[in-house]
PDB file of C-alpha atoms in Angstrom:
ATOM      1  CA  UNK A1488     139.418  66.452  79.035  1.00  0.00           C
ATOM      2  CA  UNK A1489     137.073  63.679  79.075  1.00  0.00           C
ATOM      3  CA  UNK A1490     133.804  63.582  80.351  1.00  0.00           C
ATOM      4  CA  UNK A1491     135.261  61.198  83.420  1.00  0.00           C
ATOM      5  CA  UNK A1492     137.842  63.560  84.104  1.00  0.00           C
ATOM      6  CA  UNK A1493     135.011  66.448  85.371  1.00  0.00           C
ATOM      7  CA  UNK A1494     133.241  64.137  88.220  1.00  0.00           C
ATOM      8  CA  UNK A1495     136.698  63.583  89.281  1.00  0.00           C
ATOM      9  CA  UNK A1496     137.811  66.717  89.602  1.00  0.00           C
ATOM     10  CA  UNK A1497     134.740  67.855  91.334  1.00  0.00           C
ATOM     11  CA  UNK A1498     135.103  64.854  93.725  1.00  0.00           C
ATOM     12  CA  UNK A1499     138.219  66.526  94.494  1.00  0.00           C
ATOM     13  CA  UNK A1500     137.342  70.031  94.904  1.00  0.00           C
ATOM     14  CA  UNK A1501     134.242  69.290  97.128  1.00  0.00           C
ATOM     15  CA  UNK A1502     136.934  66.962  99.726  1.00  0.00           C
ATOM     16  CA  UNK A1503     139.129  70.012  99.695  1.00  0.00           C
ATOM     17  CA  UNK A1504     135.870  72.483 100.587  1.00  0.00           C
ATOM     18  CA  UNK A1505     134.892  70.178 103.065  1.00  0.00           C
ATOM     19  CA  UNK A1506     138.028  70.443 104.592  1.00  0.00           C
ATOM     20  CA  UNK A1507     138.080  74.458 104.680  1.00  0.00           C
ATOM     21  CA  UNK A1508     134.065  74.847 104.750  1.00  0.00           C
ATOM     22  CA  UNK A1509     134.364  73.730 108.888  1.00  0.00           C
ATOM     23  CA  UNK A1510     136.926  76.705 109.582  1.00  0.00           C
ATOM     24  CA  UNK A1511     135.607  78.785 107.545  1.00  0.00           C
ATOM     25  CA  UNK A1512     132.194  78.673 109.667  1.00  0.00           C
ATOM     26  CA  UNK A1513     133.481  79.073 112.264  1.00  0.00           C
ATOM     27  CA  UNK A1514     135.660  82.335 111.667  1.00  0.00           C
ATOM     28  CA  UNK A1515     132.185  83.549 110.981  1.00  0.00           C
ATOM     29  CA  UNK A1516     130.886  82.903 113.840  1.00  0.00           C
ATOM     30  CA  UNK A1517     133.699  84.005 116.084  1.00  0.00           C
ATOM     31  CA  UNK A1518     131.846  87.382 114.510  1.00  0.00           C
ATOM     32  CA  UNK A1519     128.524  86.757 116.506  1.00  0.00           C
ATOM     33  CA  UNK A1520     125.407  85.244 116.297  1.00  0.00           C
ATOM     34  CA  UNK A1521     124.201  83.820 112.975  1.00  0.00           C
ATOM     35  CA  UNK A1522     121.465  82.004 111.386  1.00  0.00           C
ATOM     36  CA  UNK A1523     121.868  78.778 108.485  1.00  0.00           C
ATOM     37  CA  UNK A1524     121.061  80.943 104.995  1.00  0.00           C
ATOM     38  CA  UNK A1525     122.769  83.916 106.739  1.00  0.00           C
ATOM     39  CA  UNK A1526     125.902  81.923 107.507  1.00  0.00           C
ATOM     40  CA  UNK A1527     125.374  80.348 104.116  1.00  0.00           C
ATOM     41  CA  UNK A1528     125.434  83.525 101.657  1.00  0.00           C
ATOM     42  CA  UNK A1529     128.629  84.323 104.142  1.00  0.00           C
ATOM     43  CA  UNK A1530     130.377  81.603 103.180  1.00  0.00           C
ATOM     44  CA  UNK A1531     130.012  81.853  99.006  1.00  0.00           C
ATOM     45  CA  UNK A1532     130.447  85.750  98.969  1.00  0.00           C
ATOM     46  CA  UNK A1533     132.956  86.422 101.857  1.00  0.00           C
ATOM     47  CA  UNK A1534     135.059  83.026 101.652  1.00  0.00           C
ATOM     48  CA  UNK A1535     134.807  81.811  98.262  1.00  0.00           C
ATOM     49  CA  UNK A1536     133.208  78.613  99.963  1.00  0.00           C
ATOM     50  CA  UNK A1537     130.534  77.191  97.773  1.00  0.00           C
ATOM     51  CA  UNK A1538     129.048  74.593  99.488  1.00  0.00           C
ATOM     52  CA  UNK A1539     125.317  73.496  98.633  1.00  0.00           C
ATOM     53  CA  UNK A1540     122.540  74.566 100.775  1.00  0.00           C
ATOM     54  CA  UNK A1541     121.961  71.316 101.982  1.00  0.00           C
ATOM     55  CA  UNK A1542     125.762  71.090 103.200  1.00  0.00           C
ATOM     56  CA  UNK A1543     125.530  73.672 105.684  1.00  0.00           C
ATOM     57  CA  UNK A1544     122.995  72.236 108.048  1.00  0.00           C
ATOM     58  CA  UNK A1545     124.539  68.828 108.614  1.00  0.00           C
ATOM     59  CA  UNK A1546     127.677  70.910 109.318  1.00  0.00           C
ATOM     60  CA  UNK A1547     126.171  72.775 111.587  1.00  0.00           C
ATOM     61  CA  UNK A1548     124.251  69.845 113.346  1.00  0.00           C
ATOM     62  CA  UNK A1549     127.820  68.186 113.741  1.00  0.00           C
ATOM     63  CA  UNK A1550     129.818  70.876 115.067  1.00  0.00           C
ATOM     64  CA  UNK A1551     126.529  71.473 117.705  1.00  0.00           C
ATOM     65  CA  UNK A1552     126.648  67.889 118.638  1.00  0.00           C
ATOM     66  CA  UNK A1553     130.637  68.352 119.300  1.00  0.00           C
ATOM     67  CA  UNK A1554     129.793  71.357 121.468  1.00  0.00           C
ATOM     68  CA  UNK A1555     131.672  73.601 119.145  1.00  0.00           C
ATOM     69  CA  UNK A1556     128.603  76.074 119.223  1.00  0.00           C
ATOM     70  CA  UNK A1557     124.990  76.266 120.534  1.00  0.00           C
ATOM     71  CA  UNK A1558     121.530  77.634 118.831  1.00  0.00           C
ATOM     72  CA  UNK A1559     118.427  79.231 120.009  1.00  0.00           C
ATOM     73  CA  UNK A1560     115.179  79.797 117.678  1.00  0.00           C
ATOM     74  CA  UNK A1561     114.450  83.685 117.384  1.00  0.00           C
ATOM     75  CA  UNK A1562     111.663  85.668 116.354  1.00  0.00           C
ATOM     76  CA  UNK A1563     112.703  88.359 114.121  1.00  0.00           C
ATOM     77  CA  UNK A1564     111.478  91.942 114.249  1.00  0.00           C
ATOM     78  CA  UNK A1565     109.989  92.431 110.784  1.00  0.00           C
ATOM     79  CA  UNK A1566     107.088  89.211 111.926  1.00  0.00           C
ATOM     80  CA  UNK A1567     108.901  87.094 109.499  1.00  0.00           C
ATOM     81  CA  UNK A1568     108.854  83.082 110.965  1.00  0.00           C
ATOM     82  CA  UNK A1569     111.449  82.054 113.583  1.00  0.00           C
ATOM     83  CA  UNK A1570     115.061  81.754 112.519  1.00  0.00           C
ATOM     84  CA  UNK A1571     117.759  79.229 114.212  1.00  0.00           C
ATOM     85  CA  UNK A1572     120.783  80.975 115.264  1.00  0.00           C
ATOM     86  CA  UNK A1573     123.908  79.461 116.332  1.00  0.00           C
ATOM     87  CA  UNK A1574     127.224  81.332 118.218  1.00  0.00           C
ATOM     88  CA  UNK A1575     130.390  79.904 119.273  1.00  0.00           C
ATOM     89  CA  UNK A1576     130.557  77.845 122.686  1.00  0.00           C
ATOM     90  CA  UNK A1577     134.260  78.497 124.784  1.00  0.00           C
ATOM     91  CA  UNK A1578     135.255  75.254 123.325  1.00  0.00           C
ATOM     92  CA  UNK A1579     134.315  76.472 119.413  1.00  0.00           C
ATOM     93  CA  UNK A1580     136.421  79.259 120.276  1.00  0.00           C
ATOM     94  CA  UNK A1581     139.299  77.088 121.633  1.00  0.00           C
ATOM     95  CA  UNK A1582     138.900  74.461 118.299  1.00  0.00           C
ATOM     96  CA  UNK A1583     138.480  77.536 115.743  1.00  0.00           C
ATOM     97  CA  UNK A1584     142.121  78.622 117.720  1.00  0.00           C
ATOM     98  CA  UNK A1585     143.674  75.466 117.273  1.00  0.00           C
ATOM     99  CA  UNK A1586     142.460  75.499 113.815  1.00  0.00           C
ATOM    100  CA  UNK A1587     143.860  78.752 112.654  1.00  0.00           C
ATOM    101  CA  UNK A1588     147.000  77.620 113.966  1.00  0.00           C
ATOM    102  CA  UNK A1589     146.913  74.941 112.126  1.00  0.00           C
ATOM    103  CA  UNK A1590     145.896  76.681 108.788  1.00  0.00           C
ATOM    104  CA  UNK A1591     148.413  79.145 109.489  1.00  0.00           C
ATOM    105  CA  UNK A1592     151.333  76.756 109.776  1.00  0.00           C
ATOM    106  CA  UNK A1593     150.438  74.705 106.580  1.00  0.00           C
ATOM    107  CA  UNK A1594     150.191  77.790 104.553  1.00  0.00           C
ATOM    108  CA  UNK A1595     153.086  78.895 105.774  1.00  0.00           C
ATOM    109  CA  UNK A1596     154.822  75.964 104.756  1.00  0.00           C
ATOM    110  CA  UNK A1597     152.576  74.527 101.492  1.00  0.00           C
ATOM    111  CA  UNK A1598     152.635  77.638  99.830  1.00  0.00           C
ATOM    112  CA  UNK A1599     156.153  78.045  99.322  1.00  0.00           C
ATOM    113  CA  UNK A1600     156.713  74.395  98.258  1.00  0.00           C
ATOM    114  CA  UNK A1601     153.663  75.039  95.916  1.00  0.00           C
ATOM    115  CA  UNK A1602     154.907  78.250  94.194  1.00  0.00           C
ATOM    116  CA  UNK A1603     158.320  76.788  93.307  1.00  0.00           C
ATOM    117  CA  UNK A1604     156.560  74.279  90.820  1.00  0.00           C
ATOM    118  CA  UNK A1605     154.809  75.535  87.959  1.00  0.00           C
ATOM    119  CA  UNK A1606     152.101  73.774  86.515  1.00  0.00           C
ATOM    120  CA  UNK A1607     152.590  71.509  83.366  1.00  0.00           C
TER     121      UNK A1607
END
């Protein structure tokens, strides 16, 4: 492999997060309430989503702006500062619906066309 071939391939693999990073969020927060690092440390351990900490605000920011969810600052027990949580809106529910139908009908589809090639 040449050393073009890497930024290439990580082009590639950070279009194809992007793609499953929105979904992904917001299976989590079909779960409840949860704040940016929270949702963040979620995503990488639970999902195998590695997006960048700086990914996962704008994210959030644009699915708030399309009314997929809402936030509210919080004060949290322990004194430590205020924390930004966000939860699902009725119409983040409906989308993250539509979306795991969506999933669900590639897979069902892709992954058998997938498995019958082998790679070279």
């Amino acid at each position: 492999m040449t050393d073009n071939e890497r930024p290439e391939a990580d082009s590639r693999r950070a279009q194809l997060l992007k793609g499953v990073a929105e979904l992904a969020l917001l299976s989590l927060l079909d779960e409840g309430p949860q704040y940016g690092l929270e949702l963040l440390d979620r995503l990488r351990a639970d999902a195998g989503v590695d997006l960048a900490e700086g990914t996962i605000y704008p994210l959030l920011h644009r699915l708030q702006k399309a009314g997929l969810m809402a936030s509210e600052w919080r004060i949290e027990q322990d004194g430590a500062r205020p924390r930004k949580y966000y939860a699902l809106t009725d119409l983040g529910r409906a989308e993250l619906a539509s979306q795991l139908a969506e999933w669900r009908r590639l897979n069902a589809s892709l992954n058998p066309f997938l498995d019958r090639r082998t790679l070279r």
